[in-house]
Amino acid sequence: MVFSLLAVVLDNTILNVAIKTIADPVHGLGATQGELEWAMNSYTLVFAGLLFTFGVLGDRFGRKRMLLIGMVLFGLASLASAYSQDPMQLIIARSLMGIGGAAIMPATLAIISNVFPINERGKAIGIWAAGVGIAVAIGPITGGLLLEHFWWGSVFLINVPIVLLAIVLIGTLVPDSKDPNKTALDPIGVLLSIAGLVSLVYGIVRITELGTAADATVIVPSLIGLAILAAFVWYESRTDHPAFDVREFRNAGFSTAIASVGLVFFSAMGVMFFMAFYWQIVRGFSPLQSGALVLPFAVAQLAFSPQSARAVQRFGARAVSTAAMLMIAAALACYAFISADTPLWILLVLAFVQGAAMASVMPTATTSIMNALPREKAGVGSSMSNVVRQVGGTLGIAVLGAALSASYRGAMEDKVAGLPPEAAHAVTESIAGAAAVTERMGAQGAALMSVANDAFVVGIRWAAVGSAAVALLGAFVVGRWMPAKGAERAPVRATPVADEGAEKESAVV
């Protein structure tokens, strides 16, 4: 399951490193800023929109089957992405990768919840979460090495051997499981979830593209998405065969864990995303060097994720989650004091602290979510966790990015006098645009780039303040409503693994 997760997370971390190369008209596809955004957003929209659906389908038809389908589709779409001849082909291929990723993510966690008994589940989920740390560690470095020695498509082609090996391992080692209760399907609920999530996420990603939330193309789809999701909750509470029993939200442990996942990713992902631009543009590091600078965060994830279950057993989920959220808030608040020449060791320590804190809170929250639901609904529980994670992270990048962009534009608007209108627009729109314009301007360009770097750093500070505030909110939420030690509710309708063969394999494991 860790290996299957690796393929999905690895791809996204590598892509962040390759964006600049894909935009190059000589060495890449010559994609515009808008096309690059859609190459990333097409995946996000499809992935977020279908996570819940594939969780439901996995529970109904078999999680191993959904996992294999997802891996095959992800591998074929990666192959198509690698050999795309123009940006539109890449956008379409990336959306197909999103379908595969949506089938993979819920299945991995659902299978773990069915294979491992409750007393071992927390540790297993901690190891599963450490897979994210592995991908974060090797993704940017692998991407940097591939871009230095091969063409841009190699960052997608690397997925193919991983997928092939994963398919062999899944076929030979993984037991199948599904909901033994042959309840009727809920097509209306599923369609409402897809429409609501896609509309909401589309509105959110438009914030990233426009740099502001005050636009009709942001407000209208976001409100429509929220309205559809409200209709989804209303319908699910009244049908006799819901895809997801919304009454589970009455369980404080489940609701608080779901909220903490969203708040953690909102607060953390924005700053982590913008730090990639800080490393490569403000500090001038290569993609490979930038990837190496992520290692402290990844090492902390690897070291602390498997230990989270032991900490919860000793201190309780509330104490561990609250302390971790406060650590995240403190680390993010420290980014409010960075500059263009902050010593590297300080930034590396902050990354390590943030990684260790996230490694403590995320497995704890995920285990609480999975333990709150019966095992036959593990796919739905996993998909709910991943939906909130995806929406929270996307919203964090969008909202914090809008704050950063507003600060950056405000600082740069009076610094572009004398430039041609097109160049002036590029410089004031983004730090990447400023780098592209100023590299052809000699000494004057160097002076302007220095100003742009300072303006971007100020924007990061504002984003860091917002991130820290959201993390503090998360600390309050888990400190107030997460069940204390000994008060966690056990799953109320746990059932064995669906079939006899799977049950025997589970016992062997």
PDB file of C-alpha atoms in Angstrom, residues 294-477:
ATOM      1  CA  VAL A 294      13.095  19.385   1.300  1.00  0.00           C
ATOM      2  CA  LEU A 295      14.886  16.423   2.904  1.00  0.00           C
ATOM      3  CA  PRO A 296      14.578  17.598   6.546  1.00  0.00           C
ATOM      4  CA  PHE A 297      10.785  17.707   6.235  1.00  0.00           C
ATOM      5  CA  ALA A 298      10.769  14.270   4.621  1.00  0.00           C
ATOM      6  CA  VAL A 299      13.174  12.741   7.150  1.00  0.00           C
ATOM      7  CA  ALA A 300      10.970  13.979   9.978  1.00  0.00           C
ATOM      8  CA  GLN A 301       7.937  12.409   8.305  1.00  0.00           C
ATOM      9  CA  LEU A 302       9.735   9.093   7.961  1.00  0.00           C
ATOM     10  CA  ALA A 303      10.993   9.138  11.535  1.00  0.00           C
ATOM     11  CA  PHE A 304       7.877  10.259  13.393  1.00  0.00           C
ATOM     12  CA  SER A 305       4.887   8.914  11.413  1.00  0.00           C
ATOM     13  CA  PRO A 306       5.377   5.263  12.483  1.00  0.00           C
ATOM     14  CA  GLN A 307       5.765   6.401  16.125  1.00  0.00           C
ATOM     15  CA  SER A 308       2.509   8.356  16.263  1.00  0.00           C
ATOM     16  CA  ALA A 309       0.423   5.352  17.365  1.00  0.00           C
ATOM     17  CA  ARG A 310       2.699   4.756  20.350  1.00  0.00           C
ATOM     18  CA  ALA A 311       2.384   8.399  21.397  1.00  0.00           C
ATOM     19  CA  VAL A 312      -1.417   8.214  21.127  1.00  0.00           C
ATOM     20  CA  GLN A 313      -1.506   5.064  23.251  1.00  0.00           C
ATOM     21  CA  ARG A 314       0.495   6.815  25.953  1.00  0.00           C
ATOM     22  CA  PHE A 315      -0.940  10.339  25.936  1.00  0.00           C
ATOM     23  CA  GLY A 316      -4.215  10.128  23.993  1.00  0.00           C
ATOM     24  CA  ALA A 317      -5.258  11.544  20.620  1.00  0.00           C
ATOM     25  CA  ARG A 318      -6.275  14.928  22.058  1.00  0.00           C
ATOM     26  CA  ALA A 319      -2.927  15.650  23.718  1.00  0.00           C
ATOM     27  CA  VAL A 320      -0.851  14.454  20.745  1.00  0.00           C
ATOM     28  CA  SER A 321      -2.936  16.336  18.161  1.00  0.00           C
ATOM     29  CA  THR A 322      -3.048  19.585  20.167  1.00  0.00           C
ATOM     30  CA  ALA A 323       0.707  19.595  20.784  1.00  0.00           C
ATOM     31  CA  ALA A 324       1.390  18.832  17.116  1.00  0.00           C
ATOM     32  CA  MET A 325      -0.916  21.615  15.891  1.00  0.00           C
ATOM     33  CA  LEU A 326       0.792  24.103  18.220  1.00  0.00           C
ATOM     34  CA  MET A 327       4.182  23.019  16.841  1.00  0.00           C
ATOM     35  CA  ILE A 328       2.935  23.536  13.286  1.00  0.00           C
ATOM     36  CA  ALA A 329       1.629  26.997  14.211  1.00  0.00           C
ATOM     37  CA  ALA A 330       4.956  27.933  15.811  1.00  0.00           C
ATOM     38  CA  ALA A 331       6.981  26.739  12.817  1.00  0.00           C
ATOM     39  CA  LEU A 332       4.760  28.598  10.351  1.00  0.00           C
ATOM     40  CA  ALA A 333       4.862  31.760  12.459  1.00  0.00           C
ATOM     41  CA  CYS A 334       8.659  31.707  12.232  1.00  0.00           C
ATOM     42  CA  TYR A 335       8.407  32.032   8.433  1.00  0.00           C
ATOM     43  CA  ALA A 336       7.016  35.519   9.069  1.00  0.00           C
ATOM     44  CA  PHE A 337      10.563  36.595   9.904  1.00  0.00           C
ATOM     45  CA  ILE A 338      12.453  35.177   6.910  1.00  0.00           C
ATOM     46  CA  SER A 339      14.349  37.326   4.439  1.00  0.00           C
ATOM     47  CA  ALA A 340      16.087  36.805   1.104  1.00  0.00           C
ATOM     48  CA  ASP A 341      19.298  35.831   2.933  1.00  0.00           C
ATOM     49  CA  THR A 342      18.057  33.938   5.987  1.00  0.00           C
ATOM     50  CA  PRO A 343      20.673  31.311   6.974  1.00  0.00           C
ATOM     51  CA  LEU A 344      19.794  27.954   5.449  1.00  0.00           C
ATOM     52  CA  TRP A 345      20.120  26.027   8.700  1.00  0.00           C
ATOM     53  CA  ILE A 346      17.257  28.010  10.238  1.00  0.00           C
ATOM     54  CA  LEU A 347      14.936  27.165   7.348  1.00  0.00           C
ATOM     55  CA  LEU A 348      15.979  23.513   7.437  1.00  0.00           C
ATOM     56  CA  VAL A 349      15.245  23.304  11.173  1.00  0.00           C
ATOM     57  CA  LEU A 350      11.809  24.844  10.598  1.00  0.00           C
ATOM     58  CA  ALA A 351      11.102  22.289   7.869  1.00  0.00           C
ATOM     59  CA  PHE A 352      12.119  19.443  10.201  1.00  0.00           C
ATOM     60  CA  VAL A 353       9.907  20.716  13.037  1.00  0.00           C
ATOM     61  CA  GLN A 354       6.951  21.137  10.683  1.00  0.00           C
ATOM     62  CA  GLY A 355       7.466  17.655   9.241  1.00  0.00           C
ATOM     63  CA  ALA A 356       7.685  16.084  12.704  1.00  0.00           C
ATOM     64  CA  ALA A 357       4.495  17.829  13.837  1.00  0.00           C
ATOM     65  CA  MET A 358       2.542  16.847  10.719  1.00  0.00           C
ATOM     66  CA  ALA A 359       3.818  13.274  11.136  1.00  0.00           C
ATOM     67  CA  SER A 360       2.242  13.246  14.598  1.00  0.00           C
ATOM     68  CA  VAL A 361      -1.140  14.770  13.806  1.00  0.00           C
ATOM     69  CA  MET A 362      -1.978  13.281  10.392  1.00  0.00           C
ATOM     70  CA  PRO A 363      -1.760   9.548  11.243  1.00  0.00           C
ATOM     71  CA  THR A 364      -3.577  10.271  14.520  1.00  0.00           C
ATOM     72  CA  ALA A 365      -6.434  12.034  12.742  1.00  0.00           C
ATOM     73  CA  THR A 366      -6.589   9.413   9.977  1.00  0.00           C
ATOM     74  CA  THR A 367      -6.720   6.567  12.495  1.00  0.00           C
ATOM     75  CA  SER A 368      -9.521   8.341  14.371  1.00  0.00           C
ATOM     76  CA  ILE A 369     -11.484   8.684  11.130  1.00  0.00           C
ATOM     77  CA  MET A 370     -11.060   5.038  10.153  1.00  0.00           C
ATOM     78  CA  ASN A 371     -11.768   3.716  13.669  1.00  0.00           C
ATOM     79  CA  ALA A 372     -15.004   5.725  13.849  1.00  0.00           C
ATOM     80  CA  LEU A 373     -16.510   3.872  10.867  1.00  0.00           C
ATOM     81  CA  PRO A 374     -17.360   0.177  10.415  1.00  0.00           C
ATOM     82  CA  ARG A 375     -14.805  -1.759   8.406  1.00  0.00           C
ATOM     83  CA  GLU A 376     -17.240  -2.399   5.570  1.00  0.00           C
ATOM     84  CA  LYS A 377     -17.328   1.378   4.976  1.00  0.00           C
ATOM     85  CA  ALA A 378     -13.542   1.800   5.031  1.00  0.00           C
ATOM     86  CA  GLY A 379     -13.454   3.003   1.419  1.00  0.00           C
ATOM     87  CA  VAL A 380     -15.936   5.790   2.118  1.00  0.00           C
ATOM     88  CA  GLY A 381     -14.042   6.789   5.269  1.00  0.00           C
ATOM     89  CA  SER A 382     -10.752   6.868   3.410  1.00  0.00           C
ATOM     90  CA  SER A 383     -12.254   8.934   0.605  1.00  0.00           C
ATOM     91  CA  MET A 384     -13.737  11.440   3.069  1.00  0.00           C
ATOM     92  CA  SER A 385     -10.318  11.917   4.649  1.00  0.00           C
ATOM     93  CA  ASN A 386      -8.651  12.386   1.278  1.00  0.00           C
ATOM     94  CA  VAL A 387     -11.350  14.746  -0.022  1.00  0.00           C
ATOM     95  CA  VAL A 388     -10.926  17.038   2.979  1.00  0.00           C
ATOM     96  CA  ARG A 389      -7.138  16.814   2.646  1.00  0.00           C
ATOM     97  CA  GLN A 390      -7.291  17.747  -1.044  1.00  0.00           C
ATOM     98  CA  VAL A 391      -9.815  20.568  -0.625  1.00  0.00           C
ATOM     99  CA  GLY A 392      -7.973  21.942   2.410  1.00  0.00           C
ATOM    100  CA  GLY A 393      -4.615  21.970   0.640  1.00  0.00           C
ATOM    101  CA  THR A 394      -6.045  23.474  -2.542  1.00  0.00           C
ATOM    102  CA  LEU A 395      -7.887  26.140  -0.558  1.00  0.00           C
ATOM    103  CA  GLY A 396      -4.748  26.952   1.423  1.00  0.00           C
ATOM    104  CA  ILE A 397      -2.671  27.458  -1.720  1.00  0.00           C
ATOM    105  CA  ALA A 398      -5.448  29.554  -3.278  1.00  0.00           C
ATOM    106  CA  VAL A 399      -6.297  31.810  -0.335  1.00  0.00           C
ATOM    107  CA  LEU A 400      -2.754  32.270   0.932  1.00  0.00           C
ATOM    108  CA  GLY A 401      -1.581  32.686  -2.654  1.00  0.00           C
ATOM    109  CA  ALA A 402      -4.130  35.456  -3.180  1.00  0.00           C
ATOM    110  CA  ALA A 403      -2.815  37.223  -0.069  1.00  0.00           C
ATOM    111  CA  LEU A 404       0.769  36.800  -1.264  1.00  0.00           C
ATOM    112  CA  SER A 405      -0.097  38.022  -4.767  1.00  0.00           C
ATOM    113  CA  ALA A 406      -1.928  41.075  -3.454  1.00  0.00           C
ATOM    114  CA  SER A 407       1.051  41.994  -1.274  1.00  0.00           C
ATOM    115  CA  TYR A 408       3.509  41.405  -4.131  1.00  0.00           C
ATOM    116  CA  ARG A 409       1.511  43.404  -6.689  1.00  0.00           C
ATOM    117  CA  GLY A 410       1.045  46.277  -4.279  1.00  0.00           C
ATOM    118  CA  ALA A 411       4.791  46.479  -3.710  1.00  0.00           C
ATOM    119  CA  MET A 412       5.719  46.204  -7.412  1.00  0.00           C
ATOM    120  CA  GLU A 413       3.177  48.444  -9.150  1.00  0.00           C
ATOM    121  CA  ASP A 414       5.273  51.615  -8.772  1.00  0.00           C
ATOM    122  CA  LYS A 415       8.562  49.833  -9.590  1.00  0.00           C
ATOM    123  CA  VAL A 416       7.950  49.127 -13.285  1.00  0.00           C
ATOM    124  CA  ALA A 417       7.862  52.647 -14.678  1.00  0.00           C
ATOM    125  CA  GLY A 418       9.507  52.796 -18.120  1.00  0.00           C
ATOM    126  CA  LEU A 419       8.959  49.118 -18.963  1.00  0.00           C
ATOM    127  CA  PRO A 420       6.818  48.083 -21.951  1.00  0.00           C
ATOM    128  CA  PRO A 421       3.237  47.328 -20.849  1.00  0.00           C
ATOM    129  CA  GLU A 422       3.558  43.577 -21.444  1.00  0.00           C
ATOM    130  CA  ALA A 423       6.812  43.352 -19.498  1.00  0.00           C
ATOM    131  CA  ALA A 424       5.448  45.531 -16.703  1.00  0.00           C
ATOM    132  CA  HIS A 425       2.404  43.269 -16.393  1.00  0.00           C
ATOM    133  CA  ALA A 426       4.581  40.135 -16.191  1.00  0.00           C
ATOM    134  CA  VAL A 427       6.812  41.680 -13.508  1.00  0.00           C
ATOM    135  CA  THR A 428       3.893  42.766 -11.324  1.00  0.00           C
ATOM    136  CA  GLU A 429       1.914  39.554 -11.729  1.00  0.00           C
ATOM    137  CA  SER A 430       4.372  37.019 -10.310  1.00  0.00           C
ATOM    138  CA  ILE A 431       7.929  36.427  -9.176  1.00  0.00           C
ATOM    139  CA  ALA A 432       8.344  33.924 -12.040  1.00  0.00           C
ATOM    140  CA  GLY A 433       7.292  36.600 -14.531  1.00  0.00           C
ATOM    141  CA  ALA A 434       9.759  39.037 -12.997  1.00  0.00           C
ATOM    142  CA  ALA A 435      12.571  36.490 -13.324  1.00  0.00           C
ATOM    143  CA  ALA A 436      11.755  35.868 -16.996  1.00  0.00           C
ATOM    144  CA  VAL A 437      11.738  39.613 -17.842  1.00  0.00           C
ATOM    145  CA  THR A 438      14.721  40.781 -15.802  1.00  0.00           C
ATOM    146  CA  GLU A 439      17.174  38.107 -16.967  1.00  0.00           C
ATOM    147  CA  ARG A 440      17.381  39.957 -20.327  1.00  0.00           C
ATOM    148  CA  MET A 441      17.845  43.458 -18.865  1.00  0.00           C
ATOM    149  CA  GLY A 442      21.425  43.380 -17.554  1.00  0.00           C
ATOM    150  CA  ALA A 443      22.283  45.540 -14.519  1.00  0.00           C
ATOM    151  CA  GLN A 444      18.896  47.257 -14.544  1.00  0.00           C
ATOM    152  CA  GLY A 445      17.213  43.862 -14.494  1.00  0.00           C
ATOM    153  CA  ALA A 446      19.330  42.691 -11.537  1.00  0.00           C
ATOM    154  CA  ALA A 447      18.288  45.740  -9.511  1.00  0.00           C
ATOM    155  CA  LEU A 448      14.602  45.220 -10.380  1.00  0.00           C
ATOM    156  CA  MET A 449      14.845  41.504  -9.554  1.00  0.00           C
ATOM    157  CA  SER A 450      16.261  42.344  -6.137  1.00  0.00           C
ATOM    158  CA  VAL A 451      13.209  44.505  -5.474  1.00  0.00           C
ATOM    159  CA  ALA A 452      10.915  41.734  -6.717  1.00  0.00           C
ATOM    160  CA  ASN A 453      12.608  39.218  -4.424  1.00  0.00           C
ATOM    161  CA  ASP A 454      12.074  41.479  -1.422  1.00  0.00           C
ATOM    162  CA  ALA A 455       8.425  42.006  -2.377  1.00  0.00           C
ATOM    163  CA  PHE A 456       7.904  38.244  -2.734  1.00  0.00           C
ATOM    164  CA  VAL A 457       9.470  37.562   0.664  1.00  0.00           C
ATOM    165  CA  VAL A 458       7.128  40.109   2.263  1.00  0.00           C
ATOM    166  CA  GLY A 459       4.231  38.259   0.639  1.00  0.00           C
ATOM    167  CA  ILE A 460       5.473  34.970   2.097  1.00  0.00           C
ATOM    168  CA  ARG A 461       5.491  36.600   5.523  1.00  0.00           C
ATOM    169  CA  TRP A 462       1.830  37.564   5.203  1.00  0.00           C
ATOM    170  CA  ALA A 463       0.983  34.057   3.998  1.00  0.00           C
ATOM    171  CA  ALA A 464       2.890  32.614   6.964  1.00  0.00           C
ATOM    172  CA  VAL A 465       0.908  34.736   9.413  1.00  0.00           C
ATOM    173  CA  GLY A 466      -2.346  33.476   7.887  1.00  0.00           C
ATOM    174  CA  SER A 467      -1.086  29.879   7.960  1.00  0.00           C
ATOM    175  CA  ALA A 468      -0.088  30.126  11.609  1.00  0.00           C
ATOM    176  CA  ALA A 469      -3.507  31.560  12.510  1.00  0.00           C
ATOM    177  CA  VAL A 470      -5.277  28.634  10.825  1.00  0.00           C
ATOM    178  CA  ALA A 471      -2.984  26.156  12.609  1.00  0.00           C
ATOM    179  CA  LEU A 472      -3.843  27.813  15.930  1.00  0.00           C
ATOM    180  CA  LEU A 473      -7.507  27.388  15.063  1.00  0.00           C
ATOM    181  CA  GLY A 474      -6.767  23.719  14.460  1.00  0.00           C
ATOM    182  CA  ALA A 475      -5.101  23.451  17.876  1.00  0.00           C
ATOM    183  CA  PHE A 476      -8.213  24.938  19.487  1.00  0.00           C
ATOM    184  CA  VAL A 477     -10.528  22.575  17.609  1.00  0.00           C
TER     185      VAL A 477
END
